[in-house]
XYZ file of C-alpha atoms in Angstrom:
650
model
C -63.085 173.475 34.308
C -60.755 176.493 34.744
C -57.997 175.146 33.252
C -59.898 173.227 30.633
C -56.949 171.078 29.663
C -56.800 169.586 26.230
C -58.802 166.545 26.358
C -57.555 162.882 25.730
C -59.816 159.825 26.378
C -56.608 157.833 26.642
C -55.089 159.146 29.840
C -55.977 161.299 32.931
C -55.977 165.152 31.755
C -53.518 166.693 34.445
C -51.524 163.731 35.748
C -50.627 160.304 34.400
C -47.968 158.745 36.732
C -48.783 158.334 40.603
C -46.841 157.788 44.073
C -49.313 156.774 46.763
C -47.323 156.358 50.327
C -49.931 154.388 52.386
C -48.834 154.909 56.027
C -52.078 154.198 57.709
C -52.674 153.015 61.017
C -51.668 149.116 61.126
C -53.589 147.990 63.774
C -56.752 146.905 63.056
C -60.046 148.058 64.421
C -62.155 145.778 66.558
C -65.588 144.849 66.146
C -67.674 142.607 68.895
C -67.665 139.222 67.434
C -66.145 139.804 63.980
C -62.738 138.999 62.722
C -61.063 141.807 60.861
C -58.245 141.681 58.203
C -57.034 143.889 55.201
C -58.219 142.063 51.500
C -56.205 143.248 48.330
C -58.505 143.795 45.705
C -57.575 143.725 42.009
C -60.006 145.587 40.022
C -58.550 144.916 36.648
C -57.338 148.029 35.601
C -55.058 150.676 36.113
C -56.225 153.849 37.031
C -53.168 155.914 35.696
C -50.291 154.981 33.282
C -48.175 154.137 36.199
C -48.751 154.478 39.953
C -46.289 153.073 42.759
C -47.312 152.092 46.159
C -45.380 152.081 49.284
C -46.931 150.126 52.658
C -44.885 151.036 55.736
C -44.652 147.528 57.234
C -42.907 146.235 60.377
C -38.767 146.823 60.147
C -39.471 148.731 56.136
C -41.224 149.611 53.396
C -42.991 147.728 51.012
C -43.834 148.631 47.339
C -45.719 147.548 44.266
C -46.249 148.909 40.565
C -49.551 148.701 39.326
C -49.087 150.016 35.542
C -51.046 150.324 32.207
C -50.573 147.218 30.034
C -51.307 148.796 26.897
C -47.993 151.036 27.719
C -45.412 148.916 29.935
C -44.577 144.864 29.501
C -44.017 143.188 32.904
C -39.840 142.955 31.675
C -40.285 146.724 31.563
C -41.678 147.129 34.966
C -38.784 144.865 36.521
C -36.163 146.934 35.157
C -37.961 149.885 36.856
C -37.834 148.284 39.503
C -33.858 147.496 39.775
C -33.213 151.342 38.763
C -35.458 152.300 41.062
C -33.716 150.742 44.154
C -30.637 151.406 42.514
C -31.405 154.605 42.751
C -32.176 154.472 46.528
C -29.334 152.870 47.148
C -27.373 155.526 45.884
C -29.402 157.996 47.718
C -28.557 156.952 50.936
C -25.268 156.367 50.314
C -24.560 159.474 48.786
C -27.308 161.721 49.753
C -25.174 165.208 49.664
C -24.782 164.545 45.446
C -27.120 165.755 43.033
C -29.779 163.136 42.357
C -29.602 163.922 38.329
C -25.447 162.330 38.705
C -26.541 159.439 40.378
C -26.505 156.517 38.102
C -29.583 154.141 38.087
C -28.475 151.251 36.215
C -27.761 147.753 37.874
C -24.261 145.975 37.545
C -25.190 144.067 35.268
C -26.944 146.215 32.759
C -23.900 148.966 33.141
C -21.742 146.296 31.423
C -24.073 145.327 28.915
C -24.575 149.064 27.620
C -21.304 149.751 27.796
C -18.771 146.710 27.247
C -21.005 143.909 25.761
C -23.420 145.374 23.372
C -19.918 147.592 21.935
C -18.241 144.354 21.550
C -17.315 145.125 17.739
C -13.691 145.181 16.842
C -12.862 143.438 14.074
C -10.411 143.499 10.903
C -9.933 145.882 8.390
C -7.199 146.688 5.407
C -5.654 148.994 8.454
C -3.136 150.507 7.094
C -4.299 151.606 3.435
C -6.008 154.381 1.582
C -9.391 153.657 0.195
C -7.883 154.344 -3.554
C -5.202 151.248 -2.607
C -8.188 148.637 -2.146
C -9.222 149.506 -6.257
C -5.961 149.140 -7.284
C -5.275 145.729 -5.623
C -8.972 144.879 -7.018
C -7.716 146.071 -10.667
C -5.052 143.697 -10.303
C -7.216 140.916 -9.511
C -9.973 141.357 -11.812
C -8.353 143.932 -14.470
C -10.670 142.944 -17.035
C -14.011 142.923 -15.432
C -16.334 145.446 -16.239
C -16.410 148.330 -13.421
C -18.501 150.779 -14.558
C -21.197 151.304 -16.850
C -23.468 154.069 -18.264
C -24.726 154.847 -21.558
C -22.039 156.013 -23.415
C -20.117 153.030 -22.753
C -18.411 150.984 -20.197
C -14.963 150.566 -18.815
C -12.679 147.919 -17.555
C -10.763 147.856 -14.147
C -7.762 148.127 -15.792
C -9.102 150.820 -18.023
C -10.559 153.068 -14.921
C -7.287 152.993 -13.247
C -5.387 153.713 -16.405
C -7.386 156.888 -17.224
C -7.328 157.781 -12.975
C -3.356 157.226 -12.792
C -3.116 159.257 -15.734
C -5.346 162.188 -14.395
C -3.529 161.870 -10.924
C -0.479 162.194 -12.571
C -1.460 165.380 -14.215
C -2.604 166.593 -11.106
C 0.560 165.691 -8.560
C 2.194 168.333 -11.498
C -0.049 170.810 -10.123
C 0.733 170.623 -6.681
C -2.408 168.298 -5.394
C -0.879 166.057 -3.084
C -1.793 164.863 0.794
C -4.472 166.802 2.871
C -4.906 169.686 -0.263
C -8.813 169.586 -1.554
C -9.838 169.204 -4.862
C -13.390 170.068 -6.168
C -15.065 168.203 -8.841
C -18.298 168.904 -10.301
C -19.797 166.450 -13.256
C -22.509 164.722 -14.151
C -22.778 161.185 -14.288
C -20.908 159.953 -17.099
C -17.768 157.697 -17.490
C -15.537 161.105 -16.990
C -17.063 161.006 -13.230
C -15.576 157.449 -11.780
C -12.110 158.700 -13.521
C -12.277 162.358 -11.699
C -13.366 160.517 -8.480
C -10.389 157.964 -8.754
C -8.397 160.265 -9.911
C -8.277 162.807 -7.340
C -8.025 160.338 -4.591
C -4.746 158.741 -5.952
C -2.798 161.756 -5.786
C -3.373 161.931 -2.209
C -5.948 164.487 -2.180
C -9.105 165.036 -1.014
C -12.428 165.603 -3.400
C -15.216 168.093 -2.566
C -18.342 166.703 -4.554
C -20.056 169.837 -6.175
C -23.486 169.837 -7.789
C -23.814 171.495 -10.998
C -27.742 172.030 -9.650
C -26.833 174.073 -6.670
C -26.807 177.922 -6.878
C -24.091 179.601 -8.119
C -23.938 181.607 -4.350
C -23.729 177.992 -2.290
C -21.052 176.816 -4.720
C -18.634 180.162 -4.093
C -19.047 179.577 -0.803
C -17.984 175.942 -0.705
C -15.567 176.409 -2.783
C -13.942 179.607 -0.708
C -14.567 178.074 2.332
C -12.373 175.028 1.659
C -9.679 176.977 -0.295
C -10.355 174.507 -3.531
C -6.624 174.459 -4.984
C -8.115 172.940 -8.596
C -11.303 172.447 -9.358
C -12.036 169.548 -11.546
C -15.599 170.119 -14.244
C -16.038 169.741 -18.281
C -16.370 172.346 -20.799
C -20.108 172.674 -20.448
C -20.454 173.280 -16.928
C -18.238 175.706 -16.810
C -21.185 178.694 -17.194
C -22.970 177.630 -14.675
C -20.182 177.418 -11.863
C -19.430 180.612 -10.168
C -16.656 183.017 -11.239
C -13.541 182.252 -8.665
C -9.736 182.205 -9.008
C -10.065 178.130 -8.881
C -7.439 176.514 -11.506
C -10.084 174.406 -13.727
C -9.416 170.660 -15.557
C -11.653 170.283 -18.249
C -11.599 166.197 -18.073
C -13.017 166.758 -21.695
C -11.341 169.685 -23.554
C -8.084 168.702 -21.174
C -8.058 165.016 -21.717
C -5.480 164.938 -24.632
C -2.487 167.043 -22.042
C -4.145 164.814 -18.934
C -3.738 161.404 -21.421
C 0.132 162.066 -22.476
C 0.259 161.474 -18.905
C 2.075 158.397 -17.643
C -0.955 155.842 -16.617
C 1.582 154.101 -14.315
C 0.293 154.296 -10.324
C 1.540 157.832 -8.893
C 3.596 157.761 -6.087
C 1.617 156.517 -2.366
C 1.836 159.584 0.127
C -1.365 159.642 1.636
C -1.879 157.505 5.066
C -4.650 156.129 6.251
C -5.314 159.474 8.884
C -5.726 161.773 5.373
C -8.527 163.103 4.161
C -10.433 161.272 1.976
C -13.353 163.951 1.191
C -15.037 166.424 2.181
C -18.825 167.001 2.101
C -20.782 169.730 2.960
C -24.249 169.422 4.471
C -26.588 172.100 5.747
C -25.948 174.108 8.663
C -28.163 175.795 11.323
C -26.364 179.119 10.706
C -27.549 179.992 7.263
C -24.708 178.093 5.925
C -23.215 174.826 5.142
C -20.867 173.185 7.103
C -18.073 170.608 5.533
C -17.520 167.501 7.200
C -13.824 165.951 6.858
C -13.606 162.145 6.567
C -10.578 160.271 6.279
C -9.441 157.327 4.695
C -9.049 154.711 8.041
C -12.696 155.481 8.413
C -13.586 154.788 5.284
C -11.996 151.852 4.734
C -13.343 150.118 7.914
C -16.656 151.400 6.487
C -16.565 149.435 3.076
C -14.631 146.324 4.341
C -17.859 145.645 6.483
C -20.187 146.492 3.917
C -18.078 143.959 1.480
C -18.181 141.012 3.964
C -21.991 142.211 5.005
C -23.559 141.826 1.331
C -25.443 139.409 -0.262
C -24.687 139.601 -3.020
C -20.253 139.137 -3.705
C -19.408 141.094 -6.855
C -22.987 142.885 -7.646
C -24.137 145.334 -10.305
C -25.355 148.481 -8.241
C -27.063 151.251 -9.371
C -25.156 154.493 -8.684
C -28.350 156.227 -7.457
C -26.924 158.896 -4.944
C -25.685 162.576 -5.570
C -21.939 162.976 -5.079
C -23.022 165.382 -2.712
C -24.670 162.634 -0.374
C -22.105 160.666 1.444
C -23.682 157.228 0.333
C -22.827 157.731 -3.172
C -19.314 156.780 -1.252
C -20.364 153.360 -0.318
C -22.143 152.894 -3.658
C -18.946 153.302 -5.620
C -16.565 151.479 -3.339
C -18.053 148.855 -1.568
C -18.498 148.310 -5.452
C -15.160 148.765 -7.071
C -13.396 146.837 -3.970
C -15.156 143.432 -4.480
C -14.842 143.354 -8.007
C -18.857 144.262 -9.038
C -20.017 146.742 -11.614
C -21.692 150.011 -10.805
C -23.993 150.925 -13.368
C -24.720 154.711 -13.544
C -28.123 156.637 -13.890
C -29.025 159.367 -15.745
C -30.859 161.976 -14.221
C -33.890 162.096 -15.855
C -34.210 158.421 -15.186
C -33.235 158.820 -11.734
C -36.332 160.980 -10.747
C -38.902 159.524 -12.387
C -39.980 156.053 -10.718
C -41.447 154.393 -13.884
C -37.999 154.916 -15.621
C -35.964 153.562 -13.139
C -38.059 151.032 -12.450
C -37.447 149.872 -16.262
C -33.620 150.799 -15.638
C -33.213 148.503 -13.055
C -34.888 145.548 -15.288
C -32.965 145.905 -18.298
C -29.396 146.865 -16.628
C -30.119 143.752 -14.250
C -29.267 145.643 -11.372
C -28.921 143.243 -8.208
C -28.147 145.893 -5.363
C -29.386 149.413 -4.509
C -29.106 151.928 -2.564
C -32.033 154.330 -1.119
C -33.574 156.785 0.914
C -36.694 155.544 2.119
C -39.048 157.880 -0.317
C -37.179 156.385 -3.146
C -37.882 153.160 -2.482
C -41.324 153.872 -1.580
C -41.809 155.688 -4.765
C -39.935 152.326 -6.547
C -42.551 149.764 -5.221
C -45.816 151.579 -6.077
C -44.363 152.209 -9.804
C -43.503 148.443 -8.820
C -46.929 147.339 -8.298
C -48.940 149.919 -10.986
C -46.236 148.711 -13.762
C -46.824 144.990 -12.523
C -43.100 144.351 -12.735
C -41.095 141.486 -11.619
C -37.224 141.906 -10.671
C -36.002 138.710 -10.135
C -32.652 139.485 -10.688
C -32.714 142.071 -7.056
C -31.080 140.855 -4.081
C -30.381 143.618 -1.920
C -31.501 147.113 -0.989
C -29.937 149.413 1.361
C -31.936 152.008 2.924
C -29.854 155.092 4.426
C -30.553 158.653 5.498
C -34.065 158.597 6.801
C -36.656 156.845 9.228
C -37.398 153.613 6.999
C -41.145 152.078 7.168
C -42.739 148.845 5.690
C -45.617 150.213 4.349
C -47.847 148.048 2.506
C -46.278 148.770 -1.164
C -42.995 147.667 0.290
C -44.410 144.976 2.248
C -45.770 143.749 -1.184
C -42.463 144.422 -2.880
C -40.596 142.287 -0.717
C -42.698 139.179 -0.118
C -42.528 138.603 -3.826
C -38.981 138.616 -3.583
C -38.228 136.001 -1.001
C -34.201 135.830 -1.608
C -33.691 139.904 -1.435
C -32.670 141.012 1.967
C -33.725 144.772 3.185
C -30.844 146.019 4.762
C -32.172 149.367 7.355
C -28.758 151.494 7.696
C -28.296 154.308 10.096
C -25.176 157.032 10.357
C -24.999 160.943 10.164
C -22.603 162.398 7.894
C -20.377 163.190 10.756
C -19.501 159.121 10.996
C -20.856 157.699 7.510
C -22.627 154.581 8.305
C -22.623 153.399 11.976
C -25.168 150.346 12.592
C -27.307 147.938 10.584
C -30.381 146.236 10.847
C -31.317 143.295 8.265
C -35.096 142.275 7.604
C -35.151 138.882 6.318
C -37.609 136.057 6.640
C -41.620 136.297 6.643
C -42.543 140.262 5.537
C -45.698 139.720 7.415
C -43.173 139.732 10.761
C -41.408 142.736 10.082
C -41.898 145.226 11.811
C -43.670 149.232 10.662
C -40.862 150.926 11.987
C -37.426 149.174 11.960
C -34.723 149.658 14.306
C -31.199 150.628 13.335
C -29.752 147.926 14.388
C -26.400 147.615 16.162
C -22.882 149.166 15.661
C -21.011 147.961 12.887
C -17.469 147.171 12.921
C -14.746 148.940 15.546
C -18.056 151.561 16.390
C -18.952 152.339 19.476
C -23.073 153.318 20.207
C -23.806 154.809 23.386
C -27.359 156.220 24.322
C -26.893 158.843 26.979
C -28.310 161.430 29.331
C -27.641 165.204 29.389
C -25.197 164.591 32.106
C -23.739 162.257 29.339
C -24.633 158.950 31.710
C -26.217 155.819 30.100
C -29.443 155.492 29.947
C -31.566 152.242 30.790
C -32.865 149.808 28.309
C -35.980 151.196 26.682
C -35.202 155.290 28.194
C -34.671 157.377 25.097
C -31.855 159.665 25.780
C -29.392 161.009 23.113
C -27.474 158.557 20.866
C -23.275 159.140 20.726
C -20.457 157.512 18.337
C -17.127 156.193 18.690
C -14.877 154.428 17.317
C -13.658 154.124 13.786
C -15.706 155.872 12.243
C -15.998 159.255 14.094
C -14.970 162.130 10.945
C -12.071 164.135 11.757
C -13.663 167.874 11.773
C -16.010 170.258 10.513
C -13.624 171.934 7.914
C -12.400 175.860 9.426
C -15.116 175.328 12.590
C -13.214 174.412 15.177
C -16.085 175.726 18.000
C -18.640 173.563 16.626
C -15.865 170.916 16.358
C -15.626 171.163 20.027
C -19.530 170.854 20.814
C -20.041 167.970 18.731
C -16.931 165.784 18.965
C -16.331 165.391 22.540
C -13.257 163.489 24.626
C -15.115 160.103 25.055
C -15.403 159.476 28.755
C -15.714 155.643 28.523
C -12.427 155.198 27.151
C -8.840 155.569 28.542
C -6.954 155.499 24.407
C -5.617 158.638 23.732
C -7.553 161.007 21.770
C -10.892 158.675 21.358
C -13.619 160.691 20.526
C -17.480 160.858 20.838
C -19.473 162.528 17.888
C -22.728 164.170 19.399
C -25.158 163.470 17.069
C -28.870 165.157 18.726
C -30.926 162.033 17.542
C -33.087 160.180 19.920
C -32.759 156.991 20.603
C -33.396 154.173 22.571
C -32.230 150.489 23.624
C -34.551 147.538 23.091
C -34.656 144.561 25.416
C -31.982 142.829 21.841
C -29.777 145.103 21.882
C -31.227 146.797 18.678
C -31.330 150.756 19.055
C -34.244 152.406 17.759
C -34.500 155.642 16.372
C -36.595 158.401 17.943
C -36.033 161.383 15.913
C -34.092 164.824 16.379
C -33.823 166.549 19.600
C -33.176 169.943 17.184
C -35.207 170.934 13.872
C -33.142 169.099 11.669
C -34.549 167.026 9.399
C -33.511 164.215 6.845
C -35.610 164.390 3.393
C -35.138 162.151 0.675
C -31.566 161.249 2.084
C -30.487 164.731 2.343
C -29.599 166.243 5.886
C -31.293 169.474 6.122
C -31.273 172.516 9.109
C -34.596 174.280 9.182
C -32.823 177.009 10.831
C -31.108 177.539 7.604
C -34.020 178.234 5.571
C -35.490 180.061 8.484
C -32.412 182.433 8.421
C -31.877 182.505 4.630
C -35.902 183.651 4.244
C -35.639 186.292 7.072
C -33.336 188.041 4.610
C -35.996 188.700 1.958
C -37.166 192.292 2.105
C -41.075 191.181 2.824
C -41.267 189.042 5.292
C -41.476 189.746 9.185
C -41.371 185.828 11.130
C -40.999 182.852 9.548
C -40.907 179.000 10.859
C -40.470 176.059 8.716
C -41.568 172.703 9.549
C -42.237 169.033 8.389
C -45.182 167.833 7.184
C -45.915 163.815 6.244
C -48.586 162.557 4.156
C -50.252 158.828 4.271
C -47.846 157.720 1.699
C -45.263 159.152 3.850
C -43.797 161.420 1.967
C -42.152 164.355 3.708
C -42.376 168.512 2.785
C -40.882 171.126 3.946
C -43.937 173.767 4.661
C -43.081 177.430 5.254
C -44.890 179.649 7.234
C -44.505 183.136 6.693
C -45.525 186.062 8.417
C -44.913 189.490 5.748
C -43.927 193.096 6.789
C -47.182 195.259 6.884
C -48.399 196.017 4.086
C -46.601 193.582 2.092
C -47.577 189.966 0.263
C -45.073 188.173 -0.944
C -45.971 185.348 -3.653
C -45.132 182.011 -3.519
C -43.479 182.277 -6.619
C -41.639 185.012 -5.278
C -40.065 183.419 -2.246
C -39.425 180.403 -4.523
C -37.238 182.797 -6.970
C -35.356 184.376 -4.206
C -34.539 180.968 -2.602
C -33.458 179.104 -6.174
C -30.421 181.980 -5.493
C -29.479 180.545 -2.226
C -30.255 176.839 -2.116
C -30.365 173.596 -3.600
C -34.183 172.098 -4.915
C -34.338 169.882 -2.036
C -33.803 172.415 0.237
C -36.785 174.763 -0.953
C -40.191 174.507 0.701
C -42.577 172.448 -1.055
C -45.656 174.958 0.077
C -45.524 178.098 2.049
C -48.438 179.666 4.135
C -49.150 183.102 4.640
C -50.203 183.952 8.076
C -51.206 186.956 10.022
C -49.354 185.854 12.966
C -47.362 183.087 14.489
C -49.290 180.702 17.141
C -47.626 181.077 20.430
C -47.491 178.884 23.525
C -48.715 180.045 26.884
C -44.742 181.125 27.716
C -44.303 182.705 24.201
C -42.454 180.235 22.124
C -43.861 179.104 18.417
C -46.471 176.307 18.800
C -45.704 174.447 15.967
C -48.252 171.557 16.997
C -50.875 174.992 16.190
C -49.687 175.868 12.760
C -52.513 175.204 10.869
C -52.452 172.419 8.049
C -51.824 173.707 4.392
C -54.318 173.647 1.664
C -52.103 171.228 -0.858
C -55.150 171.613 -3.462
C -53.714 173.957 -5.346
C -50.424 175.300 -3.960
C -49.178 176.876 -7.210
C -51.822 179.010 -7.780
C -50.512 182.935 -7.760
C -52.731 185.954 -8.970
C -53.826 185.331 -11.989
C -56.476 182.187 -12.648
C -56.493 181.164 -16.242
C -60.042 179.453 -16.775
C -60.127 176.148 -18.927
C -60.064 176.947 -22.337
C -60.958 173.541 -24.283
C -63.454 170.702 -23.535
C -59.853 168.119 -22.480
C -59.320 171.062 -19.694
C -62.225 171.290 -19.068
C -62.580 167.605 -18.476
């Protein structure tokens, strides 16, 4: 009654896990004429989630788990109970060492964590730049279509005429090995030639969105010392005023096509840099993320041999800017398909693409999870069939079968689901493929396991395994660990570790602050963040950022952003504000000021004016107490037009 704990008719308010050490006297009483022995008694339930019992018996101890079946499985229990006496064991053997370094996992399951469940080398194109694999495709299949949008379509051999041709022109420029190149286009056929283009002199491309503020762009493009930056004519107002060298691939094109359209010179190795992409960043602002070819080539080699599908038409659905539009292109262009691109307006509205992907006959895709959600409910409401679909990737965000893609799926029997996992820092890293009866699958997916020459570990803070079924924080190795964060080499060091598991020189672990876990399989499942960052629509995002971005607005005092889901599961970024006295900043405002500094995605959906920020009883935000905003009419500003005609009215 004092403390008046928050009250859950699930579990025991203050405790739910007990130890019970039941050292009573052993000898029995005696009682004239009666016969007296101790009776177990099962009642049949458990009165907390887990309790353990010790007995002192004669010459030890003995102990049972009594446990809450709704929470543990009886496999569950008897891997307690190994790391438990593991963990004794240990003790007593070492009983001067800190209990948190003593390891609780069995022989046996060490090896599996470790050794067999990493078990994944296998055989790539070692060796060769990711631009090398087109080119030996071109050769194969030089006059298959391999890409397509509305203003026309182009050959193999035609793409890599028009790319040598560009790379030519750019090698006179000084682009060459390790020196970054931005480009910043819309989808057109002028894209897949700047894209292929860059790459074959050697270079590296920074993707740059022509949506993103003028401010985010400068600083991407100072921050990696862009040598040439690579647009058309009509961009060119809306990109920010720098010393960049521009190439016009439209106004230019008749200097870039006297160029020779033999292939340039090969001086990039495998260890180059492919890209670089920038994602958000917890300091107020983005951070680049180096990737290199090796990686990359490891990454679509197992994607190729993975597919259903051998040479498919794919829809190139994904911003430049997100590192999947990679693996869209390539895993593509290298087995001899056809990537069909998307206009914008097509691409975000779900009715359209949904009528895109029937006429173009598009047979793979690849999506965050709100896109496909979005895709199966215009799906159902449109009452469309795509027969032609046989795969669909989902990347970059907690996937769920909800009931629209439940639906979507058991009426297409021979297309395969295909739930991908990987931060930017690594690409993609582990797969998990949902085939067979929909009505088995489960809500929430697991990741999978590593893919190809990657290396998963799930570990402690003391950087120890953890058990099957402990969540603990999920690492990477292997092939596909990125080389840096451009110019940061501190938060280099935090995040890419020496990797203590291995004695090669120079392996690496990339930290990545998800939660995770092992099932019983093998599969990892994902927990979520152990930070505020947050994946939305595919895009990576660092609340912080916002949080430090909106602090600099003249009006406001606190601020916390956070994530809010709906039952379709749709996620939003909700911003709670606190303003200066005396001050009340609109939403319309805030929305202004932010347009200056950030991309759409990256702007709060709703923002909530409070008085005060809810605290917890040792002072820290209680973001579980932020109160739920009103989503009835979150536009609404000062001024409240009344309905003017009978239809709004109606």
């Amino acid at each position: 009654e004092k403390l008046n704990p928050v009250r859950d008719p699930s579990r025991s308010p203050f405790f739910q896990v007990m130890l019970a050490l039941e050292n009573v006297d052993s000898e029995m009483p005696e009682f004239p004429g009666l016969h007296v022995q101790i009776e177990e008694m099962d009642t049949g339930t458990s009165k907390f989630d887990l309790t353990l019992f010790l007995m002192e018996v004669a010459g030890g101890i003995h102990g049972k788990f009594e446990y809450n079946t709704d929470l543990f499985d009886p496999d569950t229990i008897e891997r307690l109970t190994g790391h438990f006496l593991t963990l004794l064991e240990a003790v007593a053997t070492n009983p001067d060492e800190p209990i948190n370094w003593l390891s609780i996992l069995t022989k046996n399951e060490h090896h599996k964590l470790l050794v067999e469940w990493n078990n994944t080398k296998g055989g790539y194109p070692q060796g060769r730049c990711i631009h090398e694999l087109f080119e030996e495709q071109a050769e194969r299949t030089p006059d298959a279509i391999a890409v397509v949008c509305e203003e026309g379509e182009l050959t193999y051999r035609e793409l890599n005429s028009r790319a040598n041709q560009l790379a030519n022109f750019l090698i006179k420029m000084g682009i060459g090995p390790e020196v970054l190149v931005g480009i910043c286009v819309e989808r057109s056929l002028i894209m897949p030639v700047g894209l292929l283009g860059i790459l074959k002199t050697g270079g590296a491309y920074i993707p740059l969105d022509p949506g993103y503020p003028a401010e985010r762009l400068a600083f991407m493009l100072d921050d990696a010392n862009v040598a040439v930056l690579v647009t058309v004519k009509q961009l060119i107002p809306l990109l920010p005023h720098t010393n960049d060298v521009l190439v016009c691939l439209d106004s230019d094109w008749p200097f870039i096509s006297l160029e020779a359209d033999s292939l340039p010179p090969q001086t990039a190795t495998p260890d180059n840099l492919a890209y670089v992409i920038y994602t958000s960043g917890s300091t107020g602002k983005p951070k680049g993320i180096t990737m290199a070819h090796g990686s990359l080539c490891n990454l679509i080699s197992w994607q190729i041999q993975r597919s259903a599908v051998a040479a498919p038409r794919t829809a190139q659905f994904a911003s430049l800017c997100f590192d999947v539009s990679f693996q869209e292109i390539f895993a593509t262009w290298c087995c001899g398909g056809t990537l069909v691109l998307i206009s914008e307006d097509n691409r975000r509205d779900s009715t359209a693409f949904l009528k895109f992907i029937k006429e173009k006959s598009i047979e793979r895709l690849f999506l965050p999870f709100i896109a496909l959600q979005q895709l199966t409910d215009a799906c159902h409401l449109q009452k469309v069939d795509l027969p032609e679909l046989r795969e669909v990737i989902v990347a970059g965000e907690q996937l769920q079968i909800t009931p629209s893609i439940s639906t979507f799926f058991a009426e297409l029997p021979n297309c395969i689901l295909d739930n991908q996992y990987g931060p930017s820092e690594c690409h993609v890293v582990s797969a998990f493929a949902l085939t067979g009866p929909v009505d088995k699958w489960p809500i929430l997916p697991p990741i999978g396991r590593p893919i190809t020459n990657t290396l998963l570990f799930i570990l402690d803070n003391n950087c120890q395994p953890v058990p099957i079924g402990v969540s603990g924080e999920l690492y990477i190795g292997g092939s596909q660990v990125a080389r840096s964060y451009l110019n940061r080499p501190e938060l280099t060091a935090e995040k890419f570790i020496p990797n203590p598991f291995s004695t090669a020189v120079g392996a690496r672990l990339h930290k990545t602050g998800d939660l995770a876990r092992y099932r019983p399989d093998g599969n990892i499942e994902f927990l979520g963040r152990i930070d505020h960052q947050v994946k939305i629509r595919g895009f990576r995002i660092e609340l912080g950022e916002i949080e430090a971005v909106l602090m600099q607005y003249s009006a406001i005092r606190e601020v916390v952003t956070v994530v809010r889901e709906d039952l379709s599961g749709d996620k939003r970024i909700v911003a709670y504000v606190v303003p200066k006295a005396g001050l009340q900043p609109t939403t319309s405002e805030l929305r202004r000021f932010l347009a200056t500094k950030f991309p759409e995605y990256m702007i709060p959906s709703l923002f909530v004016i409070l008085e005060s920020l809810p605290l917890t009883a040792n002072g820290k935000i209680d973001r579980c107490a932020l109160p739920a905003p009103n989503h009835t009419r979150p536009e609404l500003e000062d001024l409240f037009i009344a309905p003017r005609t009978p239809v709004e009215q109606a």
